Tab-separated table of C-alpha atoms in Angstrom:
chain	number	residue	atom	x	y	z
B	11	MET	CA	16.554	2.679	-14.974
B	12	THR	CA	13.644	4.626	-13.527
B	13	LYS	CA	14.421	6.886	-10.583
B	14	TRP	CA	12.271	6.026	-7.584
B	15	THR	CA	12.046	8.222	-4.550
B	16	SER	CA	10.251	9.071	-1.334
B	17	TRP	CA	8.489	12.352	-0.528
B	18	GLY	CA	11.553	14.164	0.754
B	19	LEU	CA	13.542	13.522	-2.409
B	20	GLY	CA	11.450	14.931	-5.193
B	21	VAL	CA	9.420	17.485	-3.268
B	22	TRP	CA	11.276	20.428	-4.807
B	23	LEU	CA	9.808	19.714	-8.218
B	24	LEU	CA	6.432	18.542	-6.985
B	25	ALA	CA	5.774	22.196	-6.278
B	26	LEU	CA	5.858	22.814	-10.020
B	27	SER	CA	2.713	20.847	-10.546
B	28	HIS	CA	0.386	21.016	-7.542
B	29	SER	CA	0.159	21.880	-3.893
B	30	SER	CA	0.025	18.372	-2.422
B	31	PHE	CA	3.746	18.388	-1.630
B	32	ALA	CA	3.916	15.350	0.629
B	33	GLN	CA	1.322	13.153	-1.042
B	34	ASN	CA	2.749	10.701	-3.539
B	35	GLU	CA	3.267	7.031	-4.361
B	36	THR	CA	5.425	6.574	-1.252
B	37	ASP	CA	2.247	6.650	0.856
B	38	VAL	CA	1.206	3.341	-0.683
B	39	LEU	CA	4.595	1.846	0.191
B	40	ARG	CA	4.672	3.275	3.721
B	41	TYR	CA	1.256	1.916	4.708
B	42	GLY	CA	1.045	-1.090	2.381
B	43	TRP	CA	4.439	-2.829	2.561
B	44	ILE	CA	4.544	-3.360	6.291
B	45	ASP	CA	6.288	-5.818	8.594
B	46	PRO	CA	3.974	-5.986	11.617
B	47	LEU	CA	4.996	-6.474	15.192
B	48	ALA	CA	2.974	-9.000	17.181
B	49	SER	CA	2.967	-10.861	20.492
B	50	ALA	CA	6.321	-12.204	21.666
B	51	ARG	CA	5.247	-15.753	20.778
B	52	VAL	CA	4.286	-14.913	17.217
B	53	THR	CA	7.267	-12.594	16.768
B	54	ALA	CA	9.693	-15.291	17.899
B	55	MET	CA	8.182	-17.651	15.312
B	56	GLY	CA	8.957	-15.217	12.518
B	57	GLY	CA	5.363	-13.973	12.282
B	58	ALA	CA	4.362	-17.393	10.885
B	59	PHE	CA	1.100	-18.163	12.645
B	60	GLY	CA	-1.566	-18.393	9.945
B	61	ALA	CA	-2.511	-22.024	10.642
B	62	LEU	CA	-2.233	-21.793	14.430
B	63	GLY	CA	-4.433	-20.033	16.948
B	64	ALA	CA	-5.334	-18.990	20.473
B	65	ASP	CA	-3.144	-15.865	20.342
B	66	LEU	CA	-4.336	-12.258	20.125
B	67	SER	CA	-2.017	-11.657	17.165
B	68	CYS	CA	-4.300	-13.893	15.095
B	69	MET	CA	-6.553	-10.863	14.674
B	70	GLY	CA	-3.917	-9.345	12.385
B	71	ILE	CA	-2.929	-12.535	10.516
B	72	ASN	CA	-5.785	-15.063	10.300
B	73	PRO	CA	-8.746	-14.255	12.565
B	74	ALA	CA	-9.914	-17.870	12.372
B	75	GLY	CA	-7.245	-18.525	14.993
B	76	ILE	CA	-9.426	-16.651	17.489
B	77	GLY	CA	-11.936	-19.483	17.155
B	78	MET	CA	-9.414	-21.924	18.646
B	79	TYR	CA	-9.634	-20.399	22.120
B	80	ARG	CA	-11.207	-22.589	24.793
B	81	ARG	CA	-10.593	-20.093	27.578
B	82	GLY	CA	-10.323	-16.339	27.730
B	83	ASP	CA	-6.981	-14.577	27.415
B	84	LEU	CA	-5.654	-11.287	28.735
B	85	SER	CA	-2.175	-10.370	27.524
B	86	MET	CA	0.218	-7.550	26.745
B	87	THR	CA	3.453	-7.315	24.766
B	88	ALA	CA	5.887	-4.402	24.973
B	89	GLY	CA	9.536	-3.710	24.371
B	90	VAL	CA	12.145	-1.684	22.550
B	91	HIS	CA	12.336	-1.120	18.801
B	92	THR	CA	15.559	0.117	17.205
B	93	ALA	CA	16.227	1.202	13.635
B	94	SER	CA	19.650	1.731	12.102
B	95	THR	CA	20.537	3.042	8.648
B	96	ASN	CA	23.865	2.856	6.881
B	97	SER	CA	23.920	5.555	4.188
B	98	LEU	CA	26.350	5.192	1.302
B	99	TRP	CA	26.744	7.945	-1.289
B	100	ARG	CA	29.736	7.817	-3.568
B	101	THR	CA	32.591	6.903	-1.209
B	102	ARG	CA	31.071	8.451	1.915
B	103	GLN	CA	29.386	6.112	4.415
B	104	VAL	CA	27.557	7.219	7.593
B	105	ASP	CA	25.667	5.226	10.239
B	106	ALA	CA	22.658	6.625	12.086
B	107	ALA	CA	20.199	5.034	14.501
B	108	GLY	CA	17.048	5.671	16.483
B	109	ALA	CA	15.065	3.825	19.153
B	110	ASP	CA	11.556	3.841	20.555
B	111	PHE	CA	9.461	2.078	23.187
B	112	VAL	CA	6.665	0.026	21.647
B	113	ALA	CA	3.540	-1.600	23.026
B	114	SER	CA	3.318	-4.010	20.141
B	115	ASN	CA	0.234	-6.032	21.085
B	116	TYR	CA	-2.268	-6.036	23.908
B	117	GLY	CA	-5.895	-6.971	24.404
B	118	VAL	CA	-8.394	-9.440	25.732
B	119	ALA	CA	-10.224	-12.461	24.325
B	120	LEU	CA	-13.458	-13.558	25.982
B	121	THR	CA	-14.574	-17.126	25.254
B	122	TYR	CA	-18.157	-18.261	25.857
B	123	PRO	CA	-19.725	-21.737	25.732
B	124	SER	CA	-22.535	-22.331	23.259
B	125	VAL	CA	-25.735	-24.355	23.533
B	126	ASP	CA	-25.057	-25.763	20.054
B	127	ALA	CA	-22.864	-28.871	20.331
B	128	ASP	CA	-21.546	-28.381	16.775
B	129	TRP	CA	-20.318	-24.914	17.709
B	130	PRO	CA	-19.255	-25.454	21.348
B	131	PHE	CA	-17.416	-22.125	21.862
B	132	PHE	CA	-17.274	-18.669	20.403
B	133	THR	CA	-14.779	-15.930	21.184
B	134	VAL	CA	-14.888	-12.167	20.991
B	135	ALA	CA	-11.546	-10.374	21.109
B	136	VAL	CA	-10.513	-6.725	21.314
B	137	GLY	CA	-6.931	-5.633	20.954
B	138	HIS	CA	-4.441	-3.035	19.814
B	139	GLN	CA	-1.466	-3.771	17.590
B	140	ASN	CA	1.500	-1.620	16.601
B	141	ARG	CA	1.594	-2.671	12.956
B	142	THR	CA	4.697	-0.703	11.959
B	143	PRO	CA	6.974	1.713	13.856
B	144	PHE	CA	8.292	4.484	11.583
B	145	THR	CA	11.403	5.299	13.631
B	146	GLN	CA	14.367	5.993	11.343
B	147	LYS	CA	17.304	8.375	10.978
B	148	ILE	CA	19.202	8.932	7.721
B	149	GLN	CA	22.398	10.970	7.640
B	150	ILE	CA	25.099	11.784	5.109
B	151	ASP	CA	27.743	14.504	5.340
B	152	GLY	CA	30.923	15.775	3.778
B	153	VAL	CA	30.108	14.747	0.196
B	154	ASN	CA	31.563	16.936	-2.574
B	155	SER	CA	29.140	17.599	-5.453
B	156	SER	CA	29.175	19.653	-8.642
B	157	SER	CA	25.360	19.862	-8.520
B	158	SER	CA	23.142	22.032	-6.350
B	159	VAL	CA	19.544	21.549	-5.316
B	160	SER	CA	19.150	25.320	-5.763
B	161	ASP	CA	19.082	24.664	-9.539
B	162	LEU	CA	15.588	23.294	-9.009
B	163	PHE	CA	14.424	26.649	-7.648
B	164	VAL	CA	15.819	28.258	-10.797
B	165	SER	CA	13.755	25.797	-12.852
B	166	GLN	CA	10.615	26.742	-10.946
B	167	ALA	CA	11.091	30.459	-11.585
B	168	LEU	CA	11.936	29.936	-15.270
B	169	GLU	CA	8.828	27.865	-15.859
B	170	ASP	CA	6.574	30.587	-14.459
B	171	ALA	CA	8.425	33.353	-16.320
B	172	ASP	CA	8.011	31.516	-19.623
B	173	ILE	CA	4.259	31.731	-19.122
B	174	TYR	CA	3.679	35.082	-17.410
B	175	GLY	CA	6.835	37.127	-18.056
B	176	TYR	CA	9.753	37.933	-15.812
B	177	ALA	CA	8.383	41.099	-14.217
B	178	SER	CA	5.275	39.277	-13.123
B	179	THR	CA	7.314	36.351	-11.788
B	180	ASP	CA	9.600	38.693	-9.793
B	181	ASP	CA	6.624	40.322	-8.088
B	182	ALA	CA	4.939	36.973	-7.388
B	183	LEU	CA	8.120	35.475	-5.930
B	184	SER	CA	8.612	38.481	-3.666
B	185	ALA	CA	5.039	38.291	-2.420
B	186	GLY	CA	5.118	34.521	-1.986
B	187	ASP	CA	2.209	34.121	-4.395
B	188	ILE	CA	3.968	31.349	-6.341
B	189	PHE	CA	6.242	28.509	-5.221
B	190	GLY	CA	5.738	29.500	-1.608
B	191	PHE	CA	7.439	26.286	-0.462
B	192	GLY	CA	10.436	26.562	-2.805
B	193	ALA	CA	11.584	29.243	-5.257
B	194	SER	CA	9.883	32.112	-3.394
B	195	LEU	CA	11.927	31.295	-0.274
B	196	ALA	CA	15.113	31.161	-2.341
B	197	TRP	CA	14.266	34.536	-3.944
B	198	ARG	CA	13.617	36.217	-0.610
B	199	THR	CA	16.887	34.963	0.899
B	200	GLY	CA	19.087	35.831	-2.084
B	201	LEU	CA	19.706	32.231	-3.093
B	202	LEU	CA	17.761	32.818	-6.327
B	203	LEU	CA	19.075	35.845	-8.241
B	204	PRO	CA	18.336	37.813	-11.394
B	205	ASP	CA	21.135	37.331	-13.912
B	206	ASN	CA	22.369	39.334	-16.894
B	207	ASP	CA	22.966	36.253	-19.034
B	208	ALA	CA	19.791	34.411	-18.030
B	209	PRO	CA	16.522	35.438	-16.366
B	210	TYR	CA	17.422	33.689	-13.098
B	211	ALA	CA	20.507	32.107	-11.544
B	212	THR	CA	21.554	30.555	-8.264
B	213	ALA	CA	23.980	32.242	-5.883
B	214	VAL	CA	25.775	28.907	-5.581
B	215	GLU	CA	29.009	28.856	-7.577
B	216	GLY	CA	31.319	25.871	-8.135
B	217	ASN	CA	31.336	22.687	-6.118
B	218	VAL	CA	29.560	22.322	-2.796
B	219	THR	CA	29.865	20.062	0.241
B	220	VAL	CA	26.525	18.392	0.968
B	221	ASP	CA	25.138	17.419	4.381
B	222	ARG	CA	21.702	15.870	4.717
B	223	THR	CA	19.753	14.582	7.724
B	224	ILE	CA	16.284	12.991	7.777
B	225	GLU	CA	14.519	11.911	10.955
B	226	ARG	CA	11.269	9.952	11.051
B	227	ARG	CA	9.067	8.831	13.892
B	228	GLY	CA	5.554	7.590	14.559
B	229	ARG	CA	3.620	4.405	13.937
B	230	LEU	CA	0.873	2.675	12.033
B	231	ALA	CA	-1.270	1.191	14.807
B	232	GLU	CA	-4.521	-0.720	14.625
B	233	THR	CA	-7.409	-1.289	17.006
B	234	GLN	CA	-8.892	-4.714	16.295
B	235	ILE	CA	-12.274	-6.254	17.070
B	236	ALA	CA	-12.574	-9.913	16.152
B	237	PHE	CA	-14.959	-12.849	16.357
B	238	GLY	CA	-14.086	-16.534	15.979
B	239	THR	CA	-15.685	-19.919	16.443
B	240	MET	CA	-15.076	-23.566	15.527
B	241	PHE	CA	-17.355	-26.139	13.918
B	242	GLN	CA	-17.141	-29.701	15.277
B	243	ASP	CA	-13.545	-29.148	16.343
B	244	ARG	CA	-12.469	-29.273	12.685
B	245	ILE	CA	-13.145	-25.958	10.957
B	246	SER	CA	-12.549	-22.583	12.557
B	247	ILE	CA	-13.769	-19.311	11.072
B	248	GLY	CA	-13.171	-15.737	12.109
B	249	ALA	CA	-13.353	-12.088	11.098
B	250	THR	CA	-11.582	-8.923	12.213
B	251	LEU	CA	-12.624	-5.311	11.968
B	252	GLY	CA	-9.412	-3.304	11.792
B	253	LEU	CA	-9.354	0.390	12.642
B	254	PRO	CA	-5.866	1.641	11.691
B	255	ARG	CA	-4.505	4.928	12.940
B	256	VAL	CA	-1.539	6.770	11.440
B	257	SER	CA	0.920	9.044	13.212
B	258	PHE	CA	3.951	9.985	11.123
B	259	GLU	CA	6.465	12.823	11.384
B	260	GLU	CA	9.471	13.623	9.242
B	261	SER	CA	11.981	16.445	9.442
B	262	SER	CA	14.652	16.966	6.797
B	263	THR	CA	17.583	19.354	6.473
B	264	HIS	CA	19.585	19.691	3.253
B	265	ARG	CA	22.674	21.881	3.603
B	266	GLU	CA	25.210	22.931	0.980
B	267	SER	CA	28.486	24.702	1.817
B	268	VAL	CA	30.253	26.447	-1.048
B	269	ASN	CA	33.828	25.207	-1.409
B	270	ASP	CA	35.245	28.349	-3.058
B	271	ALA	CA	36.172	30.758	-0.255
B	272	ASP	CA	35.862	33.782	-2.568
B	273	VAL	CA	32.186	33.256	-3.401
B	274	GLU	CA	29.816	35.564	-1.505
B	275	LEU	CA	27.453	32.763	-0.461
B	276	ARG	CA	29.029	30.590	2.218
B	277	ASP	CA	26.243	28.066	2.778
B	278	TRP	CA	22.501	27.594	2.531
B	279	ALA	CA	19.978	25.127	3.932
B	280	PHE	CA	16.542	23.863	2.952
B	281	GLN	CA	14.399	22.471	5.768
B	282	GLU	CA	11.172	20.502	5.504
B	283	THR	CA	8.758	19.321	8.180
B	284	LEU	CA	5.894	16.929	7.573
B	285	SER	CA	3.284	15.588	9.953
B	286	ILE	CA	0.626	13.062	8.891
B	287	THR	CA	-2.255	11.870	11.036
B	288	GLY	CA	-5.339	9.906	10.161
B	289	LYS	CA	-7.442	6.834	10.621
B	290	GLY	CA	-9.133	4.234	8.503
B	291	ILE	CA	-10.903	0.897	8.218
B	292	LEU	CA	-10.276	-2.580	6.806
B	293	PHE	CA	-11.528	-6.148	7.263
B	294	ARG	CA	-9.933	-9.577	7.540
B	295	PHE	CA	-11.622	-12.928	7.053
B	296	GLY	CA	-10.145	-16.336	7.668
B	297	VAL	CA	-10.725	-20.068	7.875
B	298	LEU	CA	-8.700	-22.867	9.477
B	299	ALA	CA	-9.240	-26.575	8.828
B	300	ARG	CA	-7.904	-29.553	10.788
B	301	VAL	CA	-7.104	-31.979	7.989
B	302	SER	CA	-5.773	-34.575	10.422
B	303	ASP	CA	-4.420	-34.785	13.947
B	304	VAL	CA	-1.106	-33.612	12.516
B	305	LEU	CA	-1.944	-31.152	9.729
B	306	ARG	CA	-3.862	-27.876	9.782
B	307	VAL	CA	-4.292	-25.498	6.844
B	308	GLY	CA	-5.437	-21.891	6.812
B	309	LEU	CA	-6.599	-19.225	4.388
B	310	ALA	CA	-7.063	-15.521	5.197
B	311	HIS	CA	-7.789	-12.394	3.205
B	312	GLN	CA	-7.366	-8.756	4.167
B	313	THR	CA	-9.418	-6.253	2.192
B	314	ARG	CA	-8.056	-3.024	0.821
B	315	GLY	CA	-7.765	-0.503	3.614
B	316	ARG	CA	-9.049	3.047	3.407
B	317	LEU	CA	-6.996	5.666	5.261
B	318	THR	CA	-8.199	9.259	5.487
B	319	LEU	CA	-5.107	11.320	6.188
B	320	THR	CA	-4.343	14.943	7.002
B	321	ASP	CA	-0.856	16.251	6.397
B	322	THR	CA	0.776	19.412	7.674
B	323	TYR	CA	3.768	20.578	5.652
B	324	ALA	CA	6.155	23.529	5.851
B	325	THR	CA	9.588	24.514	4.525
B	326	SER	CA	12.229	27.167	5.107
B	327	VAL	CA	15.383	28.409	3.377
B	328	SER	CA	18.325	30.032	5.145
B	329	THR	CA	21.489	31.557	3.683
B	330	THR	CA	24.792	32.688	5.218
B	331	TRP	CA	27.093	35.114	3.406
B	332	ILE	CA	30.786	35.937	3.368
B	333	ASP	CA	30.217	39.086	5.450
B	334	GLN	CA	28.556	36.926	8.160
B	335	SER	CA	25.097	38.258	7.359
B	336	ALA	CA	22.250	35.760	7.171
B	337	SER	CA	18.755	35.551	5.716
B	338	ASN	CA	15.845	33.250	6.436
B	339	ALA	CA	12.404	32.789	4.899
B	340	SER	CA	9.655	30.367	5.892
B	341	SER	CA	6.710	29.027	3.946
B	342	PRO	CA	3.128	29.083	5.108
B	343	THR	CA	1.904	25.875	6.711
B	344	SER	CA	-0.035	23.671	4.331
B	345	ASN	CA	-2.877	21.511	5.663
B	346	SER	CA	-4.562	19.093	3.302
B	347	GLU	CA	-6.653	15.954	3.469
B	348	TYR	CA	-6.505	12.960	1.173
B	349	VAL	CA	-7.259	9.228	1.031
B	350	VAL	CA	-4.864	6.309	0.622
B	351	MET	CA	-6.221	2.919	-0.372
B	352	THR	CA	-3.783	0.254	0.805
B	353	PRO	CA	-3.399	-3.025	-1.125
B	354	ASP	CA	-5.296	-6.136	-0.121
B	355	ARG	CA	-3.396	-9.304	0.804
B	356	THR	CA	-4.023	-13.047	0.910
B	357	THR	CA	-2.330	-15.493	3.281
B	358	VAL	CA	-2.128	-19.268	2.804
B	359	SER	CA	-0.800	-21.306	5.714
B	360	ALA	CA	-0.075	-24.802	6.932
B	361	SER	CA	1.053	-26.158	10.293
B	362	VAL	CA	2.316	-29.558	11.389
B	363	LEU	CA	1.908	-30.724	14.998
B	364	MET	CA	4.626	-33.104	16.162
B	365	GLY	CA	2.756	-34.490	19.111
B	366	LYS	CA	3.200	-32.423	22.236
B	367	PHE	CA	6.853	-31.885	21.452
B	368	ALA	CA	6.827	-29.273	18.686
B	369	VAL	CA	4.848	-27.409	16.044
B	370	ILE	CA	5.970	-25.848	12.769
B	371	ASN	CA	4.010	-23.314	10.726
B	372	ALA	CA	4.590	-21.834	7.276
B	373	ASP	CA	2.816	-18.831	5.695
B	374	TYR	CA	2.769	-17.529	2.151
B	375	VAL	CA	1.505	-13.973	1.630
B	376	ARG	CA	0.673	-12.333	-1.694
B	377	SER	CA	-0.137	-8.646	-2.179
B	378	ASP	CA	-0.204	-6.576	-5.377
B	379	MET	CA	1.194	-3.172	-4.490
B	380	ARG	CA	-0.389	-1.738	-7.635
B	381	ARG	CA	-3.726	-2.105	-5.862
B	382	GLY	CA	-2.720	0.868	-3.729
B	383	GLU	CA	-4.227	4.199	-4.712
B	384	LEU	CA	-4.397	7.863	-3.726
B	385	ARG	CA	-7.693	9.750	-3.872
B	386	ASP	CA	-9.083	13.137	-3.002
B	387	SER	CA	-10.975	12.993	0.270
B	388	ASP	CA	-13.781	15.378	-0.751
B	389	GLY	CA	-13.439	16.746	2.780
B	390	TRP	CA	-13.163	20.331	3.944
B	391	LEU	CA	-9.336	20.210	3.736
B	392	SER	CA	-9.197	18.438	0.384
B	393	THR	CA	-7.309	20.101	-2.465
B	394	GLY	CA	-9.440	18.762	-5.309
B	395	TYR	CA	-6.352	17.201	-6.856
B	396	ASP	CA	-6.965	14.020	-8.915
B	397	PHE	CA	-3.676	12.177	-8.119
B	398	ASP	CA	-3.527	10.753	-11.645
B	399	ALA	CA	0.244	11.234	-11.858
B	400	GLU	CA	0.837	9.582	-8.473
B	401	ASN	CA	-1.407	6.613	-9.305
B	402	ASP	CA	0.345	6.213	-12.656
B	403	ALA	CA	3.595	6.099	-10.690
B	404	VAL	CA	2.161	3.380	-8.432
B	405	ASN	CA	1.212	1.262	-11.456
B	406	ALA	CA	4.534	1.822	-13.207
B	407	GLY	CA	6.869	1.508	-10.243
B	408	TYR	CA	5.413	-1.222	-8.029
B	409	ARG	CA	4.580	-4.894	-8.462
B	410	THR	CA	3.226	-7.912	-6.589
B	411	ILE	CA	5.131	-8.914	-3.478
B	412	HIS	CA	5.505	-12.495	-2.289
B	413	GLN	CA	6.365	-13.223	1.310
B	414	ALA	CA	7.300	-16.541	2.891
B	415	ARG	CA	7.476	-17.069	6.656
B	416	VAL	CA	8.272	-20.146	8.728
B	417	GLY	CA	8.257	-20.640	12.489
B	418	LEU	CA	9.079	-23.439	14.884
B	419	GLU	CA	8.173	-23.972	18.544
B	420	PHE	CA	9.612	-26.693	20.812
B	421	ARG	CA	7.882	-27.628	24.062
B	422	LEU	CA	10.175	-28.852	26.829
B	423	GLY	CA	9.950	-29.863	30.478
B	424	ASP	CA	8.025	-32.523	32.355
B	425	ASP	CA	4.817	-30.560	31.933
B	426	LYS	CA	5.858	-28.969	28.611
B	427	GLN	CA	5.993	-25.665	30.443
B	428	PHE	CA	9.027	-24.327	28.572
B	429	ARG	CA	9.014	-23.070	24.994
B	430	ILE	CA	11.876	-22.433	22.572
B	431	ARG	CA	10.945	-20.641	19.359
B	432	SER	CA	12.617	-19.522	16.176
B	433	GLY	CA	11.570	-18.297	12.751
B	434	GLY	CA	12.278	-16.160	9.748
B	435	GLY	CA	11.182	-15.187	6.297
B	436	MET	CA	11.621	-12.988	3.270
B	437	SER	CA	9.515	-10.561	1.249
B	438	THR	CA	10.318	-9.865	-2.371
B	439	THR	CA	10.892	-6.290	-3.488
B	440	PRO	CA	7.804	-4.119	-4.036
B	441	PHE	CA	9.534	-2.230	-6.865
B	442	ALA	CA	9.096	-3.013	-10.536
B	443	GLU	CA	12.068	-4.418	-12.406
B	444	GLY	CA	14.554	-1.660	-13.212
B	445	ALA	CA	12.915	0.849	-10.876
B	446	VAL	CA	15.688	0.768	-8.274
B	447	VAL	CA	19.353	-0.136	-8.075
B	448	SER	CA	19.382	-1.589	-4.569
B	449	ASN	CA	18.248	-5.069	-3.570
B	450	ALA	CA	14.982	-4.240	-1.817
B	451	ASN	CA	14.097	-7.809	-0.774
B	452	ARG	CA	13.371	-7.759	2.953
B	453	THR	CA	14.634	-10.585	5.188
B	454	HIS	CA	13.939	-11.234	8.858
B	455	VAL	CA	14.976	-13.745	11.519
B	456	SER	CA	13.812	-14.186	15.106
B	457	LEU	CA	14.129	-16.311	18.213
B	458	GLY	CA	12.663	-16.445	21.681
B	459	GLY	CA	11.217	-18.522	24.445
B	460	GLY	CA	8.334	-18.870	26.840
B	461	TYR	CA	7.231	-20.280	30.172
B	462	ARG	CA	3.830	-21.319	31.487
B	463	ILE	CA	2.891	-21.753	35.127
B	464	GLY	CA	-0.748	-22.546	35.704
B	465	ASN	CA	-2.871	-19.986	33.904
B	466	VAL	CA	-0.043	-17.477	33.557
B	467	HIS	CA	2.287	-17.353	30.566
B	468	PHE	CA	5.415	-15.317	29.843
B	469	SER	CA	7.344	-14.954	26.585
B	470	ALA	CA	10.315	-13.082	25.176
B	471	ALA	CA	11.351	-12.509	21.572
B	472	TRP	CA	14.089	-10.851	19.555
B	473	ARG	CA	13.639	-10.045	15.900
B	474	THR	CA	15.686	-8.268	13.239
B	475	ALA	CA	14.846	-7.403	9.628
B	476	TRP	CA	16.942	-5.791	6.903
B	477	HIS	CA	16.697	-4.523	3.333
B	478	SER	CA	18.231	-1.926	1.001
B	479	GLU	CA	16.797	1.219	-0.603
B	480	ASP	CA	17.855	3.824	-3.153
B	481	TYR	CA	18.056	7.438	-1.978
B	482	TYR	CA	18.603	10.466	-4.202
B	483	PHE	CA	20.355	12.881	-1.870
B	484	MET	CA	20.280	15.690	-4.480
B	485	GLY	CA	16.672	15.097	-5.511
B	486	ALA	CA	15.106	12.603	-7.874
B	487	PHE	CA	15.608	14.796	-10.929
B	488	SER	CA	19.304	15.488	-10.415
B	489	ASP	CA	21.980	13.861	-12.566
B	490	GLU	CA	23.689	12.725	-9.386
B	491	PRO	CA	23.642	8.932	-8.918
B	492	PRO	CA	21.561	7.568	-6.045
B	493	GLY	CA	22.963	6.607	-2.713
B	494	GLN	CA	22.120	3.328	-1.017
B	495	LEU	CA	20.504	2.879	2.368
B	496	GLU	CA	21.075	-0.348	4.268
B	497	ARG	CA	18.194	-0.458	6.746
B	498	ARG	CA	17.872	-2.714	9.770
B	499	ALA	CA	15.012	-2.777	12.278
B	500	SER	CA	15.208	-4.852	15.474
B	501	SER	CA	12.806	-5.435	18.349
B	502	LEU	CA	13.169	-6.953	21.798
B	503	LEU	CA	9.730	-7.838	23.165
B	504	LEU	CA	8.351	-9.226	26.429
B	505	SER	CA	4.864	-10.677	26.871
B	506	ALA	CA	2.781	-11.579	29.892
B	507	GLY	CA	-0.686	-13.092	29.872
B	508	LEU	CA	-3.404	-14.734	31.870
B	509	ARG	CA	-5.721	-17.496	30.653
B	510	MET	CA	-9.153	-16.996	32.184
């Protein structure tokens, strides 16, 4: 089994190799394996909308659906997004949750008549979509362990001393010239010690009680500009220019309390803060065909996205001793710029119209996560790092994902003014076989309804999705077994719109 981890898990040893502490294969997963929010209508139908149209969410699924508009549309969707995580490590299990307000989808579509009878209408649409909220809280506490993360700081110091000698390493650690985000902080707070039997040792002795908290927030949003039109009321085509924008923050605290009351060190903590911002570009192209009065089929492709990101990273170490004294040391703040290429994806869809009573749509999505890549930005904050190790990890640890979605809408009432909707789907795991212990397949279900009165339409939707992840609470290179995270994300959305 290969150990697979996110940035906060293996960061202690990343400092051994290069200075891009927070930049690794997890970036590809964070921005490439997404579960987008949409309008309340599309959300209630499980996100299955690739062979339907006349909804602003089409810009993010199959832009050919924009070509099905016959009138303009102004709409907005907003609501509450919650994320809960059940953390299990050994026999200890802790629940944690977070919530955020989201404006999941809003924009305007302007439809114009054409002088060409074969192309009677064309539509230009501009919108903003919250592709993925990053809200999450992970917590575990009260776990007894015979390992200590401080052993990794010892490894850092030993590696440098083997090359440059111990006197040189001592001076460099004191000055913060080496391992300024790890071993240097431990050295300056007394956590890392000289030892008579070995060049360096940790002040931690015996078993420890581990507490760990991780909080994440932010979003991957996208401004969308789309064009769509239809040929002879049979074939619709469309294209979207997507301008994604990233805002991500993570704070992490790892605390170890020494169980032996006679040991001088009582407890110590390692804190990390990470902030990532950036923007990028991608394109989507799509086509929809009306095979018959009942059947429509669709095909859409999203290109690889290019995100230029800037991260800000800092750490600190604090120690508390038996005499109640305390020490604290903080790292400098690292600012660096890099590029993430997100995987492309292809969507194949079909919809069946059951008169004016109902419609059902099914989507199949394929995306090879190994098409994700990290690159140096060549910008003024770039580090010049080649990311070969991280890209090798992408190729070795990820695989192609397959997603299936299905949605159903019933139309009720004398004027078919009421809508009842439901949907769901599943995405296969993005991890290569044997890379993780947990079942990382992601499943979602949804339901909702709508009402139309004249040119005004209202909708509501509820959606929940869940999957499992591995988490190495003592770091990816520890002998400790991984914990399991059971993640669930739910959204309650309301939409209002005006057909113009």
